XYZ file of C-alpha atoms in Angstrom:
737
model
C 70.262 -4.155 0.194
C 73.569 -4.312 -1.608
C 76.440 -6.945 -1.424
C 78.868 -4.745 0.501
C 80.289 -6.368 3.862
C 78.579 -6.284 7.123
C 79.792 -3.434 9.487
C 79.140 -2.515 12.853
C 78.115 1.184 13.737
C 77.904 2.936 17.185
C 76.606 6.070 18.195
C 73.906 8.013 19.745
C 70.538 8.827 18.076
C 70.704 12.783 17.407
C 67.033 12.974 15.497
C 64.204 10.564 14.763
C 63.103 11.345 11.163
C 60.376 8.829 11.054
C 58.738 5.441 12.962
C 56.315 3.374 12.485
C 54.797 2.130 15.370
C 53.025 -1.068 13.657
C 56.191 -3.099 12.756
C 59.100 -0.751 14.426
C 60.736 0.424 11.262
C 62.447 3.866 11.635
C 64.727 6.424 10.047
C 66.996 7.944 12.403
C 70.138 10.165 12.380
C 72.688 8.935 14.284
C 75.724 10.612 15.748
C 78.941 8.525 15.437
C 81.760 10.512 16.792
C 83.720 13.485 15.391
C 80.849 15.720 14.608
C 79.610 13.138 11.843
C 76.013 12.183 11.610
C 74.767 9.366 9.383
C 71.242 8.291 8.393
C 70.185 4.543 9.364
C 67.121 2.800 8.494
C 65.843 -0.360 9.732
C 63.698 -2.229 12.446
C 64.493 -0.014 15.497
C 61.377 0.001 17.671
C 60.737 3.409 19.831
C 63.882 4.786 18.775
C 64.522 8.043 21.306
C 66.620 11.048 20.911
C 69.831 10.446 23.363
C 69.870 6.580 23.006
C 73.023 4.853 21.910
C 73.064 2.055 19.629
C 75.380 -0.814 18.367
C 74.235 -1.643 14.838
C 75.248 -4.286 12.445
C 74.205 -3.660 8.730
C 75.374 -2.518 5.463
C 75.844 0.728 3.662
C 73.788 1.531 0.735
C 72.839 4.592 -1.716
C 69.228 5.229 -1.995
C 68.116 7.219 -5.367
C 66.517 10.036 -3.277
C 68.243 9.980 0.157
C 71.662 9.315 -0.665
C 74.102 7.290 1.445
C 72.458 5.207 4.523
C 73.046 2.619 6.817
C 70.818 -0.265 6.406
C 70.552 -2.005 9.926
C 70.105 -5.797 10.338
C 70.652 -6.188 13.975
C 70.483 -3.954 16.976
C 72.015 -3.699 20.426
C 70.617 -1.102 22.758
C 73.402 0.661 24.989
C 72.094 2.897 27.730
C 73.544 6.355 27.616
C 76.694 7.032 29.931
C 77.666 10.148 30.175
C 75.708 12.909 32.217
C 75.280 14.916 28.768
C 73.949 11.808 26.978
C 71.732 10.702 30.007
C 70.054 14.490 29.876
C 69.470 14.441 26.221
C 68.120 10.866 26.598
C 65.789 11.696 29.460
C 64.749 15.226 28.018
C 63.305 13.312 24.859
C 60.566 12.374 27.324
C 61.133 8.477 26.570
C 60.055 7.829 30.258
C 56.846 8.487 31.266
C 56.410 11.341 34.124
C 60.075 12.525 33.224
C 60.116 15.922 30.829
C 63.122 18.513 30.231
C 63.046 20.194 33.791
C 62.634 16.946 35.755
C 65.528 15.237 33.612
C 67.740 18.196 34.406
C 67.131 18.022 37.981
C 67.714 14.340 38.403
C 71.188 14.443 36.077
C 71.911 17.534 38.399
C 71.534 15.413 41.420
C 72.860 12.000 39.994
C 75.071 12.872 37.129
C 75.934 9.482 35.113
C 74.470 7.077 37.657
C 70.991 8.458 37.226
C 70.080 5.710 35.078
C 71.294 3.077 37.587
C 69.140 4.834 40.161
C 66.199 4.873 38.382
C 66.308 0.976 37.674
C 67.853 -0.342 40.933
C 66.778 2.429 43.672
C 64.229 4.507 42.165
C 63.346 5.682 45.954
C 66.367 7.975 45.772
C 64.454 10.148 43.124
C 62.181 11.702 45.403
C 65.278 13.436 46.595
C 64.846 15.733 43.304
C 62.780 18.760 43.924
C 59.418 18.117 42.268
C 59.604 14.204 42.613
C 57.285 12.704 45.489
C 57.923 9.258 46.899
C 54.939 7.869 44.997
C 56.021 9.696 41.459
C 59.878 8.224 42.148
C 58.510 4.909 42.196
C 56.325 5.460 39.262
C 59.124 6.790 37.218
C 61.285 3.750 38.164
C 58.261 1.401 36.959
C 58.115 3.551 33.875
C 61.590 3.026 33.242
C 62.115 -0.624 33.649
C 58.721 -0.936 31.814
C 60.332 1.067 28.772
C 63.473 -0.801 28.936
C 62.232 -4.093 29.005
C 59.642 -3.408 26.320
C 62.197 -2.192 24.014
C 64.151 -5.493 24.254
C 61.272 -7.199 23.705
C 60.089 -5.301 20.730
C 63.667 -6.029 18.936
C 62.994 -9.828 19.596
C 59.571 -9.810 18.190
C 61.019 -7.614 15.044
C 63.503 -10.189 14.352
C 60.739 -12.657 13.908
C 58.502 -10.281 12.116
C 55.995 -10.177 14.988
C 54.378 -6.582 15.200
C 55.561 -4.142 17.671
C 52.021 -3.599 19.034
C 51.934 -7.492 19.892
C 55.557 -7.077 22.203
C 53.753 -4.200 24.110
C 50.626 -6.065 25.037
C 52.579 -9.263 25.863
C 55.340 -7.396 27.848
C 52.663 -5.786 29.865
C 51.156 -9.100 30.982
C 54.220 -11.160 31.165
C 56.865 -8.735 32.142
C 60.478 -10.099 32.070
C 59.376 -13.492 31.855
C 58.283 -13.241 28.386
C 60.555 -14.773 26.216
C 61.275 -17.711 28.339
C 57.217 -18.391 28.430
C 57.368 -17.822 24.548
C 60.011 -20.741 24.233
C 58.035 -23.069 26.165
C 54.624 -22.119 24.186
C 54.554 -19.962 21.445
C 50.884 -20.040 20.927
C 50.187 -18.227 24.077
C 50.175 -15.043 21.961
C 47.077 -15.875 20.634
C 45.375 -15.474 23.947
C 42.644 -13.373 24.654
C 43.909 -9.725 25.118
C 47.093 -10.484 23.261
C 45.390 -11.447 20.235
C 48.357 -12.367 17.810
C 47.301 -13.641 14.321
C 47.751 -17.216 13.862
C 49.785 -16.998 10.710
C 52.247 -14.904 12.402
C 52.566 -16.988 15.603
C 52.542 -20.118 13.725
C 55.322 -18.888 11.314
C 57.282 -17.934 14.733
C 56.459 -21.034 16.280
C 58.133 -23.001 13.450
C 61.101 -21.020 13.664
C 61.429 -21.662 17.294
C 61.395 -25.452 16.086
C 57.865 -26.556 16.739
C 56.899 -29.514 14.709
C 53.945 -29.783 12.336
C 52.186 -32.185 14.206
C 53.491 -30.931 17.681
C 50.316 -31.381 19.818
C 50.905 -27.722 21.221
C 50.181 -26.511 17.469
C 47.477 -28.901 16.463
C 45.518 -27.757 19.692
C 46.572 -24.196 18.962
C 44.800 -24.542 15.643
C 41.833 -26.162 16.844
C 41.295 -23.193 19.233
C 42.092 -20.906 16.450
C 39.572 -22.224 13.896
C 36.778 -22.078 17.105
C 38.002 -18.322 17.952
C 38.252 -17.431 14.065
C 34.720 -18.411 13.398
C 33.565 -16.355 16.604
C 33.847 -13.666 14.191
C 31.432 -15.090 11.489
C 29.139 -15.607 14.592
C 29.056 -19.088 15.573
C 28.901 -19.926 18.978
C 30.145 -23.696 17.960
C 31.358 -25.596 15.110
C 30.060 -29.098 14.389
C 32.930 -31.316 15.051
C 33.250 -32.590 11.229
C 33.605 -29.307 10.083
C 35.928 -28.064 12.620
C 38.562 -31.141 11.840
C 38.352 -30.591 8.336
C 39.133 -26.970 8.722
C 41.866 -27.622 11.048
C 43.569 -30.268 9.068
C 43.471 -27.937 5.903
C 45.254 -25.034 7.875
C 47.924 -26.952 9.591
C 48.339 -29.500 6.551
C 48.253 -32.302 8.862
C 46.182 -35.655 8.766
C 42.722 -35.543 9.931
C 43.309 -38.384 12.432
C 46.124 -35.925 13.872
C 43.219 -33.321 14.518
C 40.919 -35.914 15.998
C 43.630 -36.710 18.414
C 43.783 -33.055 19.237
C 40.152 -32.573 19.646
C 40.189 -35.567 22.130
C 43.217 -34.076 24.076
C 41.927 -30.412 24.131
C 38.284 -31.874 25.449
C 40.007 -34.104 28.070
C 41.967 -30.761 29.027
C 38.589 -29.014 29.061
C 39.903 -26.376 26.684
C 36.754 -27.007 24.588
C 33.434 -28.674 25.096
C 31.860 -31.057 23.017
C 28.083 -31.818 23.279
C 25.247 -33.171 21.200
C 22.801 -30.582 20.086
C 19.923 -32.249 18.174
C 21.333 -34.443 15.844
C 24.882 -32.501 15.795
C 27.953 -32.860 17.836
C 28.833 -29.342 18.584
C 32.362 -28.348 19.916
C 32.507 -24.996 22.038
C 34.908 -22.793 23.588
C 34.364 -23.343 27.018
C 32.973 -19.690 27.859
C 30.769 -19.948 24.722
C 29.111 -23.137 25.969
C 28.740 -21.808 29.571
C 27.218 -18.380 27.894
C 24.800 -20.233 26.247
C 23.395 -22.621 28.766
C 23.102 -19.946 31.280
C 21.098 -17.920 28.884
C 18.721 -20.577 28.195
C 18.277 -21.364 32.108
C 18.061 -17.648 32.942
C 15.693 -16.724 30.146
C 13.304 -19.505 31.144
C 13.447 -18.531 34.849
C 12.505 -14.955 33.902
C 9.562 -16.174 31.691
C 8.166 -18.232 34.342
C 7.539 -15.396 36.642
C 4.081 -13.699 36.432
C 3.299 -10.734 38.700
C 0.146 -10.103 40.347
C -1.930 -7.663 38.228
C -1.672 -4.125 39.169
C -4.633 -2.767 40.857
C -6.681 -0.150 39.075
C -4.302 -1.494 35.660
C -7.076 0.009 33.478
C -7.023 3.402 35.340
C -3.076 3.824 35.292
C -3.016 2.760 31.317
C -5.507 5.729 30.576
C -3.207 8.059 32.587
C -0.264 6.973 30.669
C -2.059 7.431 27.434
C -3.258 10.935 28.612
C 0.204 12.108 29.543
C 1.560 10.847 25.997
C -1.386 12.506 24.375
C -1.521 9.447 22.304
C -4.417 6.770 21.746
C -2.585 3.405 21.918
C -3.212 0.887 19.038
C -4.336 -2.943 20.339
C -0.850 -4.244 19.821
C 0.600 -1.319 21.622
C -1.674 -1.395 24.680
C -0.593 -5.086 24.719
C 2.700 -4.461 25.152
C 2.154 -1.937 27.809
C -0.213 -3.932 29.807
C 2.223 -7.031 29.563
C 5.037 -5.081 30.997
C 2.866 -4.853 34.213
C 3.051 -8.562 34.869
C 5.580 -10.180 32.696
C 9.093 -11.423 34.330
C 10.303 -11.510 30.733
C 8.786 -9.631 27.930
C 10.269 -9.259 24.494
C 9.005 -6.591 21.885
C 9.507 -6.436 18.199
C 8.566 -4.810 15.192
C 10.312 -2.766 12.056
C 10.317 1.220 11.680
C 7.026 3.302 11.881
C 5.145 0.353 14.233
C 5.778 2.435 17.460
C 8.297 0.829 19.164
C 9.481 3.916 20.518
C 5.704 5.151 21.740
C 5.624 1.756 23.401
C 9.035 2.268 25.479
C 7.766 5.869 26.558
C 4.365 4.190 27.971
C 5.905 1.209 29.560
C 8.652 3.710 31.343
C 5.386 5.938 32.256
C 3.595 2.854 33.890
C 6.525 1.448 35.551
C 7.197 4.727 37.234
C 3.239 4.809 38.242
C 3.934 1.481 39.936
C 6.842 3.216 41.727
C 9.605 0.571 40.115
C 13.139 1.532 39.983
C 14.088 0.932 35.876
C 17.422 1.187 34.176
C 17.676 1.551 30.807
C 20.627 -0.102 28.440
C 21.614 -0.614 24.897
C 24.415 -2.147 23.247
C 26.485 0.869 22.069
C 27.214 4.889 22.966
C 25.195 5.940 20.321
C 22.146 3.707 20.573
C 22.094 4.438 24.780
C 22.166 8.066 23.481
C 19.214 7.779 21.487
C 17.437 5.834 23.787
C 17.955 8.757 26.365
C 16.752 11.199 23.932
C 13.431 9.153 23.144
C 12.594 8.529 26.600
C 13.832 11.509 28.539
C 15.611 9.222 30.962
C 19.485 8.126 31.710
C 20.650 5.273 29.494
C 23.979 3.884 29.260
C 25.567 1.007 27.608
C 25.382 -2.456 28.929
C 29.118 -2.484 29.257
C 28.843 1.048 31.504
C 25.709 -0.585 33.206
C 27.701 -3.728 34.191
C 30.802 -1.543 35.145
C 33.436 -3.063 32.776
C 36.953 -2.884 33.167
C 40.147 -5.368 32.895
C 41.584 -7.650 35.245
C 45.070 -6.721 35.648
C 46.346 -10.155 36.461
C 44.907 -11.756 33.498
C 44.200 -8.710 31.080
C 40.904 -10.375 30.496
C 37.317 -8.210 30.558
C 35.434 -8.467 33.628
C 32.196 -7.042 35.197
C 31.968 -5.254 38.468
C 28.274 -6.272 38.435
C 27.632 -9.826 38.753
C 25.684 -12.662 40.685
C 27.675 -11.395 43.746
C 27.078 -7.492 43.081
C 23.810 -7.438 41.428
C 22.202 -4.041 39.771
C 19.890 -2.603 42.103
C 16.576 -2.074 40.196
C 13.176 -3.713 39.611
C 13.164 -3.782 35.935
C 16.125 -3.405 33.023
C 14.775 -2.328 29.629
C 17.212 -2.988 26.756
C 16.677 -1.446 23.270
C 18.771 -2.682 20.017
C 18.225 -6.164 21.447
C 19.550 -7.529 17.477
C 23.074 -6.428 18.456
C 23.604 -8.233 21.608
C 25.620 -11.432 21.143
C 25.209 -14.495 23.574
C 28.302 -13.425 25.853
C 27.221 -9.865 26.745
C 23.464 -11.338 27.360
C 25.136 -13.835 29.647
C 26.808 -11.121 31.440
C 23.837 -8.898 31.586
C 21.606 -11.654 32.935
C 24.170 -12.640 35.825
C 23.570 -9.159 36.903
C 20.004 -8.810 37.105
C 18.519 -10.008 40.276
C 15.904 -12.629 40.809
C 12.657 -11.688 40.431
C 12.932 -8.662 38.765
C 11.486 -7.557 35.104
C 13.413 -7.876 31.915
C 12.322 -6.361 28.557
C 13.599 -6.415 25.478
C 13.065 -4.473 22.413
C 14.643 -4.858 19.024
C 14.129 -5.559 15.303
C 15.300 -9.062 14.427
C 15.434 -8.401 10.390
C 18.389 -5.973 11.189
C 22.061 -7.290 10.991
C 22.803 -9.819 13.466
C 25.615 -9.047 16.395
C 29.066 -8.802 15.409
C 29.991 -11.150 18.231
C 28.868 -14.685 18.561
C 25.398 -15.910 18.522
C 21.937 -14.334 17.583
C 20.108 -14.521 20.969
C 17.499 -12.028 20.021
C 16.418 -14.090 16.767
C 16.814 -17.163 18.873
C 14.488 -16.100 21.554
C 11.840 -15.057 19.074
C 12.290 -18.617 16.991
C 11.903 -20.726 19.684
C 8.156 -19.715 20.182
C 8.357 -20.249 23.929
C 8.904 -16.752 25.306
C 6.215 -14.074 25.862
C 6.476 -11.525 22.874
C 4.585 -8.611 21.341
C 5.151 -8.081 17.675
C 4.274 -4.864 16.462
C 3.375 -5.092 12.842
C 0.838 -1.947 12.245
C 2.707 0.919 10.274
C 1.001 4.116 11.534
C -0.367 6.855 9.148
C 2.265 9.638 10.252
C 5.177 6.742 9.363
C 3.585 5.839 6.212
C 4.327 9.575 4.850
C 7.689 8.672 4.922
C 9.472 6.607 2.296
C 12.033 6.050 4.316
C 9.739 3.845 6.528
C 7.919 2.593 3.483
C 10.712 1.469 1.700
C 12.335 -0.286 4.569
C 9.368 -2.371 4.879
C 9.287 -3.085 0.939
C 12.603 -4.212 1.403
C 12.106 -6.603 4.284
C 9.297 -8.014 2.154
C 11.388 -8.645 -0.818
C 9.881 -5.860 -2.994
C 12.244 -3.415 -4.686
C 12.164 0.003 -2.881
C 10.412 2.902 -4.677
C 13.375 4.635 -6.421
C 11.786 7.241 -8.407
C 9.862 9.543 -6.138
C 11.837 12.911 -5.922
C 9.840 14.712 -3.532
C 10.288 12.745 -0.534
C 12.880 12.006 2.139
C 14.477 8.738 0.415
C 16.287 9.643 -2.990
C 17.914 7.455 -5.515
C 20.648 9.017 -7.325
C 22.123 6.892 -10.353
C 25.702 7.020 -11.170
C 27.612 4.720 -13.618
C 31.064 4.974 -12.435
C 33.101 4.617 -9.305
C 34.214 8.113 -9.964
C 30.966 9.417 -10.473
C 29.843 7.945 -7.246
C 32.536 9.248 -4.947
C 32.486 12.807 -6.782
C 28.664 13.064 -5.993
C 28.979 11.931 -2.535
C 31.725 14.617 -1.978
C 29.449 17.096 -3.558
C 26.610 16.104 -1.381
C 28.649 16.148 1.939
C 30.581 19.372 1.100
C 27.962 21.761 -0.629
C 24.689 20.405 -1.741
C 23.153 19.552 1.597
C 24.518 22.087 3.776
C 23.842 24.747 0.969
C 20.158 23.243 -0.105
C 18.914 21.912 2.913
C 20.839 23.025 5.796
C 22.470 19.568 7.007
C 25.685 20.185 8.149
C 28.709 17.473 7.373
C 28.891 16.508 10.895
C 25.324 15.522 10.537
C 25.615 13.402 7.404
C 26.981 9.775 7.551
C 28.179 7.840 4.674
C 27.820 4.043 4.875
C 28.888 1.667 2.350
C 28.558 -2.199 2.563
C 32.311 -2.761 2.305
C 35.628 -1.149 3.267
C 37.273 -2.395 -0.032
C 37.162 -0.861 -3.492
C 36.699 2.440 -4.985
C 33.231 2.949 -3.226
C 34.587 1.456 0.154
C 35.230 3.113 3.427
C 38.616 3.176 2.995
C 38.881 4.987 -0.292
C 36.025 7.245 0.654
C 37.167 8.324 4.240
C 40.475 9.638 2.315
C 38.099 11.483 -0.234
C 35.889 13.101 2.470
C 38.949 14.119 4.926
C 40.691 15.942 2.269
C 37.114 17.666 1.354
C 35.985 18.281 4.581
C 39.002 18.443 6.855
C 41.730 19.516 4.585
C 45.604 19.749 5.563
C 46.427 23.170 6.961
C 49.518 24.528 8.776
C 47.573 24.985 12.025
C 46.259 21.253 12.015
C 48.768 18.690 13.267
C 48.742 15.262 11.768
C 49.971 11.636 12.588
C 50.607 8.887 9.999
C 49.857 5.489 11.322
C 50.393 2.743 8.970
C 48.150 3.553 5.643
C 45.999 5.944 7.623
C 46.645 9.639 8.394
C 45.038 11.151 11.325
C 44.451 15.170 11.399
C 43.078 17.263 13.948
C 39.304 17.822 13.515
C 39.014 14.398 12.026
C 36.020 12.186 12.720
C 37.023 8.663 13.876
C 35.745 5.632 15.385
C 36.776 3.335 17.901
C 37.010 -0.319 16.537
C 37.458 -2.431 19.546
C 36.589 -2.480 22.975
C 39.306 -0.836 25.565
C 38.458 -0.733 28.885
C 41.943 0.448 30.126
C 41.570 4.073 28.039
C 40.798 6.754 30.644
C 38.826 9.397 30.032
C 37.258 12.745 31.624
C 34.151 14.556 31.094
C 34.761 17.831 29.106
C 33.125 19.788 31.731
C 35.442 18.295 34.227
C 32.541 16.913 36.160
C 33.728 13.063 36.149
C 36.574 10.658 34.922
C 36.305 7.148 34.213
C 37.885 4.257 32.072
C 36.663 2.574 28.835
C 35.963 3.205 25.429
C 33.979 1.022 23.288
C 33.599 -0.670 19.697
C 31.591 1.911 17.410
C 32.050 5.007 19.496
C 32.531 8.082 17.201
C 34.376 10.922 18.158
C 36.592 13.759 16.988
C 40.436 14.462 17.239
C 40.825 17.663 19.147
C 44.597 17.619 19.318
C 47.937 15.668 18.447
C 50.744 16.158 20.752
C 53.777 14.825 19.036
C 56.356 15.615 21.878
C 54.164 13.695 24.408
C 53.027 11.328 22.012
C 49.409 11.523 22.402
C 46.222 12.084 20.243
C 43.051 13.331 22.038
C 39.625 12.566 20.989
C 36.355 13.645 22.271
C 33.469 11.388 22.348
C 30.190 13.301 22.731
C 31.060 14.711 26.366
C 33.942 12.734 27.339
C 37.785 13.163 26.127
C 40.336 10.270 25.862
C 43.941 10.330 25.425
C 45.719 7.579 23.012
C 49.271 7.351 23.045
C 50.663 6.584 19.714
C 51.077 2.823 20.257
C 47.036 2.666 20.208
C 46.261 4.324 17.106
C 45.401 1.207 15.509
C 42.444 1.430 17.768
C 40.890 4.123 15.712
C 39.864 4.477 12.202
C 38.352 7.423 10.216
C 34.789 7.449 10.640
C 33.625 10.041 7.519
C 32.440 6.792 5.968
C 31.532 3.750 7.921
C 30.284 0.397 6.965
C 26.777 -0.611 7.437
C 27.681 -2.952 10.132
C 29.266 -0.453 12.148
C 26.374 1.838 11.842
C 24.130 -0.636 14.101
C 22.397 1.074 16.881
C 22.810 4.291 15.227
C 20.660 6.902 14.204
C 21.921 9.943 11.716
C 19.940 12.819 10.320
C 21.033 12.333 6.966
C 22.291 8.981 5.348
C 24.462 8.403 2.058
C 24.626 4.782 1.104
C 26.842 3.336 -1.829
C 25.262 0.796 -3.960
C 27.840 -0.534 -6.425
C 29.708 -3.670 -7.004
C 30.970 -6.046 -4.431
C 30.692 -9.566 -2.565
C 27.127 -11.028 -2.342
C 28.104 -11.851 1.214
C 28.015 -7.992 1.803
C 25.386 -7.076 -0.702
C 21.872 -8.612 0.742
C 18.732 -7.484 1.987
C 19.710 -7.219 5.789
C 22.475 -4.831 5.047
C 19.854 -2.727 2.912
C 17.345 -2.781 5.279
C 19.621 -1.755 8.009
C 21.227 0.930 6.168
C 17.789 2.468 5.340
C 16.709 2.390 8.856
C 19.618 4.560 10.107
C 18.066 7.571 8.416
C 16.130 9.802 10.506
C 15.071 12.442 8.159
C 16.813 11.947 4.632
C 18.310 8.835 2.975
C 20.212 8.891 -0.443
C 21.276 6.064 -2.302
C 24.025 6.633 -4.961
C 24.982 4.170 -7.700
C 23.415 1.417 -9.550
C 19.678 0.052 -9.769
C 20.828 -3.226 -10.461
C 22.680 -3.351 -7.277
C 19.695 -2.078 -5.152
C 17.535 -4.925 -6.965
C 20.307 -7.481 -6.206
C 20.546 -6.575 -2.517
C 16.626 -6.659 -2.448
C 16.453 -10.227 -3.827
C 19.366 -11.542 -1.861
C 17.657 -13.002 1.277
C 20.052 -15.538 1.919
C 21.181 -15.073 5.605
C 24.432 -16.573 6.607
C 23.933 -19.498 8.843
C 24.997 -18.856 12.660
C 25.779 -22.060 14.407
C 24.196 -21.597 17.853
C 22.206 -23.539 20.270
C 20.400 -21.403 22.137
C 16.921 -21.825 20.522
C 17.238 -25.673 20.957
C 18.216 -24.988 24.691
C 15.152 -23.041 25.101
C 13.232 -25.761 23.359
C 14.639 -28.451 25.633
C 16.494 -30.343 22.490
C 19.902 -30.683 23.813
C 20.931 -34.169 24.556
């Protein structure tokens, strides 16, 4: 910025050269009269052609782009003349209004069109092609768009992200700014998810003092919420107070007072667990207590022995063509009479065979069984191995968003129970305590619950580790499958997974099996080999197509992290071409044909089956799909996830990221024909045994590790598991006080 005097510039947007949906930064061409057009740069959220602006700023000269106006302050002025209004509406700024409808509206109402849309939208039904219902919807979209833009300008002036403005306006509407002056920390509420750093800076700009009770309590809640992402269901009170005092740069006593106030206001719950004072967020406390009660209730139920059970078991074995091991038969037999049954085991121990056997037996007993798994990929795999329909737990419970609160709710609960006799959940190691609680609420009393998983895989992304807690409690019925079957013993993938799990270095020198180690001594050599494996070597030599290959890395960062690998593989597997549309979003570039992943649960996104047979809502964290179209005029990007197509408007692209390479954490619950795993430098927090074990067990036919033997050895030896503060095991054992 130069030292020139501030000037005021007024005109109409004639072109939008660039806009960043995350922070609102834009480059526009502004018609200022007498046929003159100038370039304007600055924070101008969601600019639209035909829009009138009054800008305050300074002129500068860019070394590449020449003279331009750098806007510091912005005031939006609605178009006035019929021509300006037609241009504005034709730019599709208002959802439901395209060029043809815009022309009819302006023809009917002239320069009063925008006033009609805002104050009396019912009149729009006088326009051919606009029904009374659509008229009201257009009016609602117009008011939403105008209010949202004003809020985005307010947010931008305080360095708050434009995405946060969109979420906040949808929840609070025209009352948003007034509410924020009363309590700026509401931006951190669930569903808004503002970052504490940005919101705290904003609050201080509004005059909130360092030791203001609102700030202190917001800091306490932030620490508890932040530690959910580390898997903690609670924090010991001493750790919570100290961390919050350091975060806010206030005295410990000030935070202790805040803890007392928050507890009295029931914003937090403090409870003695064994010898620790544990501080919970209320939903976590409720979920943990409920899970302990219901699990003990399920475990207390024993069903009468099925008549002719031995005959049924022989029939099940005959139909499968298998002879069950003692452990497998024990698990299948237990499913006939147990209210709760936990089945666990590593790769090659026959969990899938047991699952099929249990399904067959319960079918013979004429019981209605529902199958579920935590992710879409895991549910799809469960369907494939059992031959029966399986769904995600979220879909089973009919997840949705409460429009009044913006929070996730499940239609299936204590008042609307699942219609079934038994529920079987696979990949239980991925299920956190909140999701387990919601599932248990929807299962009728006196029914069967069968939980299957491998506790040696990575813990859930969310709080708690209920599957591990259940097993470690020693009080719930469980069958551990330990025998590795002969066919599985022929797989080096299976045998190396067990070696790693036992702390032994995997066999890396065998070159005639399904497990290969390819040593490389530099990042460039690692990435070059991965590119060649994906583009030519595996497709040409082994008939494995790029779509069947998943590259995994323990980390996102660095030269062999997922961010760098995705750029490399995007260029190699889906290079730019004139016929492929692209959309830049922050540091990411999305291109038609790209493989992408949904990175957070979104219960509002609408989808339709690609064959047109059904519609629904909800795309979930970990779902992987392909970009099939990018539509710049409509500001939409369309992704097909298996057999469902979902449309994202450009403000939602922060929910997607490229998925040519993904972290090992994101691969949980999935299985791929071929896996390529990087073994390079990184944090000991990520280079550990659980990461390596989980990565190996993702591969069905082929696993290739690329990198350094030393890193593989370090991961194998690093058995330290980050301790999670969770009380479920203690509650199952009755050790809460």
